[in-house]
PDB file of C-alpha atoms in Angstrom:
ATOM      1  CA  PHE Q 263      11.068  -4.777   1.819  1.00 61.00           C
ATOM      2  CA  PRO Q 264      10.529  -8.564   2.177  1.00 75.00           C
ATOM      3  CA  ALA Q 265       7.440  -7.873   4.276  1.00 81.00           C
ATOM      4  CA  VAL Q 266       5.924  -5.897   1.390  1.00 83.00           C
ATOM      5  CA  ILE Q 267       6.502  -8.808  -0.989  1.00 79.00           C
ATOM      6  CA  ALA Q 268       5.059 -11.270   1.540  1.00 77.00           C
ATOM      7  CA  ASP Q 269       1.929  -9.101   1.842  1.00 79.00           C
ATOM      8  CA  LYS Q 270       1.478  -9.098  -1.927  1.00 75.00           C
ATOM      9  CA  LEU Q 271       1.884 -12.892  -2.130  1.00 72.00           C
ATOM     10  CA  ALA Q 272      -0.486 -13.554   0.771  1.00 75.00           C
ATOM     11  CA  VAL Q 273      -3.346 -14.111  -1.663  1.00 72.00           C
ATOM     12  CA  PHE Q 274      -1.624 -17.289  -2.879  1.00 72.00           C
ATOM     13  CA  LYS Q 275      -1.588 -19.010   0.514  1.00 76.00           C
ATOM     14  CA  ASN Q 276      -4.787 -20.815  -0.385  1.00 84.00           C
ATOM     15  CA  VAL Q 277      -4.196 -24.101  -2.233  1.00 84.00           C
ATOM     16  CA  GLY Q 278      -6.994 -23.377  -4.690  1.00 84.00           C
ATOM     17  CA  ASP Q 279      -5.570 -19.976  -5.586  1.00 83.00           C
ATOM     18  CA  ARG Q 280      -2.131 -21.468  -6.169  1.00 84.00           C
ATOM     19  CA  ARG Q 281      -3.659 -24.175  -8.361  1.00 87.00           C
ATOM     20  CA  ASP Q 282      -5.535 -21.602 -10.443  1.00 88.00           C
ATOM     21  CA  PHE Q 283      -2.429 -19.420 -10.751  1.00 87.00           C
ATOM     22  CA  MET Q 284      -0.404 -22.446 -11.864  1.00 90.00           C
ATOM     23  CA  ALA Q 285      -3.090 -23.366 -14.407  1.00 92.00           C
ATOM     24  CA  ALA Q 286      -2.933 -19.874 -15.902  1.00 92.00           C
ATOM     25  CA  GLY Q 287       0.865 -20.065 -16.083  1.00 93.00           C
ATOM     26  CA  VAL Q 288       0.799 -23.455 -17.784  1.00 94.00           C
ATOM     27  CA  ALA Q 289      -1.765 -22.219 -20.287  1.00 95.00           C
ATOM     28  CA  GLY Q 290       0.343 -19.140 -20.990  1.00 95.00           C
ATOM     29  CA  GLY Q 291       3.428 -21.262 -21.558  1.00 95.00           C
ATOM     30  CA  VAL Q 292       1.686 -23.695 -23.889  1.00 95.00           C
ATOM     31  CA  SER Q 293       0.031 -20.838 -25.756  1.00 95.00           C
ATOM     32  CA  ALA Q 294       3.280 -18.937 -26.152  1.00 94.00           C
ATOM     33  CA  ALA Q 295       5.187 -22.019 -27.280  1.00 94.00           C
ATOM     34  CA  PHE Q 296       2.688 -23.079 -29.926  1.00 94.00           C
ATOM     35  CA  GLY Q 297       0.989 -19.775 -30.732  1.00 92.00           C
ATOM     36  CA  ALA Q 298      -2.446 -21.167 -29.883  1.00 93.00           C
ATOM     37  CA  PRO Q 299      -4.372 -19.551 -27.012  1.00 92.00           C
ATOM     38  CA  ILE Q 300      -7.273 -21.959 -27.294  1.00 94.00           C
ATOM     39  CA  GLY Q 301      -4.811 -24.851 -27.267  1.00 94.00           C
ATOM     40  CA  GLY Q 302      -3.449 -23.626 -23.952  1.00 93.00           C
ATOM     41  CA  LEU Q 303      -6.945 -23.358 -22.542  1.00 92.00           C
ATOM     42  CA  LEU Q 304      -7.881 -26.857 -23.669  1.00 93.00           C
ATOM     43  CA  PHE Q 305      -4.632 -28.343 -22.377  1.00 93.00           C
ATOM     44  CA  VAL Q 306      -5.226 -26.894 -18.923  1.00 93.00           C
ATOM     45  CA  ALA Q 307      -8.874 -27.954 -18.921  1.00 91.00           C
ATOM     46  CA  GLU Q 308      -7.933 -31.527 -19.819  1.00 91.00           C
ATOM     47  CA  GLU Q 309      -4.659 -32.149 -17.997  1.00 90.00           C
ATOM     48  CA  ILE Q 310      -4.123 -29.634 -15.191  1.00 85.00           C
ATOM     49  CA  ALA Q 311      -7.334 -28.331 -13.663  1.00 79.00           C
ATOM     50  CA  THR Q 312      -9.123 -30.437 -11.079  1.00 81.00           C
ATOM     51  CA  LYS Q 313     -11.857 -27.857 -10.469  1.00 84.00           C
ATOM     52  CA  TRP Q 314     -13.193 -25.997 -13.490  1.00 88.00           C
ATOM     53  CA  ASP Q 315     -15.646 -23.138 -13.762  1.00 89.00           C
ATOM     54  CA  ILE Q 316     -16.198 -20.121 -15.979  1.00 92.00           C
ATOM     55  CA  ASN Q 317     -14.086 -17.787 -13.809  1.00 90.00           C
ATOM     56  CA  ILE Q 318     -11.025 -20.018 -14.077  1.00 89.00           C
ATOM     57  CA  ALA Q 319     -11.651 -20.495 -17.795  1.00 92.00           C
ATOM     58  CA  MET Q 320     -11.723 -16.749 -18.404  1.00 93.00           C
ATOM     59  CA  GLN Q 321      -8.592 -16.119 -16.332  1.00 91.00           C
ATOM     60  CA  VAL Q 322      -6.734 -18.895 -18.126  1.00 93.00           C
ATOM     61  CA  PHE Q 323      -7.912 -17.707 -21.544  1.00 94.00           C
ATOM     62  CA  VAL Q 324      -6.892 -14.092 -20.884  1.00 95.00           C
ATOM     63  CA  CYS Q 325      -3.477 -15.285 -19.712  1.00 94.00           C
ATOM     64  CA  SER Q 326      -3.147 -17.378 -22.882  1.00 95.00           C
ATOM     65  CA  ILE Q 327      -4.044 -14.437 -25.104  1.00 95.00           C
ATOM     66  CA  VAL Q 328      -1.597 -12.116 -23.326  1.00 96.00           C
ATOM     67  CA  ALA Q 329       1.217 -14.679 -23.577  1.00 95.00           C
ATOM     68  CA  THR Q 330       0.608 -15.338 -27.270  1.00 94.00           C
ATOM     69  CA  THR Q 331       0.318 -11.633 -28.079  1.00 93.00           C
ATOM     70  CA  THR Q 332       3.525 -10.866 -26.191  1.00 93.00           C
ATOM     71  CA  VAL Q 333       5.476 -13.539 -28.054  1.00 91.00           C
ATOM     72  CA  GLU Q 334       4.080 -12.400 -31.405  1.00 89.00           C
ATOM     73  CA  PHE Q 335       4.951  -8.777 -30.615  1.00 86.00           C
ATOM     74  CA  LEU Q 336       8.510  -9.598 -29.521  1.00 85.00           C
ATOM     75  CA  THR Q 337       9.252 -11.903 -32.445  1.00 83.00           C
ATOM     76  CA  SER Q 338       7.765  -9.518 -35.012  1.00 77.00           C
ATOM     77  CA  SER Q 339      10.623  -7.104 -34.393  1.00 69.00           C
ATOM     78  CA  PHE Q 340      13.114  -9.619 -35.801  1.00 67.00           C
ATOM     79  CA  GLU Q 341      11.498  -9.808 -39.254  1.00 65.00           C
ATOM     80  CA  ALA Q 342      12.720  -6.375 -40.343  1.00 62.00           C
ATOM     81  CA  PHE Q 343      16.077  -6.521 -38.535  1.00 59.00           C
ATOM     82  CA  HIS Q 344      19.054  -6.455 -40.908  1.00 63.00           C
ATOM     83  CA  TYR Q 345      22.512  -6.249 -39.393  1.00 60.00           C
ATOM     84  CA  LYS Q 346      24.912  -3.749 -40.959  1.00 64.00           C
ATOM     85  CA  GLY Q 347      28.462  -3.106 -39.811  1.00 61.00           C
ATOM     86  CA  SER Q 348      30.816  -4.979 -37.532  1.00 61.00           C
ATOM     87  CA  PHE Q 349      30.817  -6.342 -34.030  1.00 61.00           C
ATOM     88  CA  GLY Q 350      34.301  -6.441 -32.559  1.00 60.00           C
ATOM     89  CA  VAL Q 351      36.443  -8.718 -34.751  1.00 61.00           C
ATOM     90  CA  ILE Q 352      33.413 -10.057 -36.645  1.00 60.00           C
ATOM     91  CA  GLN Q 353      33.139  -8.274 -39.989  1.00 61.00           C
ATOM     92  CA  GLU Q 354      30.297  -8.271 -42.495  1.00 60.00           C
ATOM     93  CA  THR Q 355      31.257 -10.383 -45.517  1.00 61.00           C
ATOM     94  CA  SER Q 356      28.691  -9.293 -48.106  1.00 58.00           C
TER      95      SER Q 356
END
């Protein structure tokens, strides 16, 4: 089983690939935290990336959009959630 995981991660043995993967992760985190995919892209372009081309920009932007969409989808479920009933010794007071 560990050999299968090592084979899948073999593509990240190159320093450039790891740097690009890290840039996409940073952009996703910034985008998810602030809800701004373009902000994540610009942050990575300015602060993180040492080599920049259109392929990296598109990968980073797609990662930013996916992260922002995921956060928006998961937090949208809390808007219509209204708790009714009791939880152990905690009782509803209204």
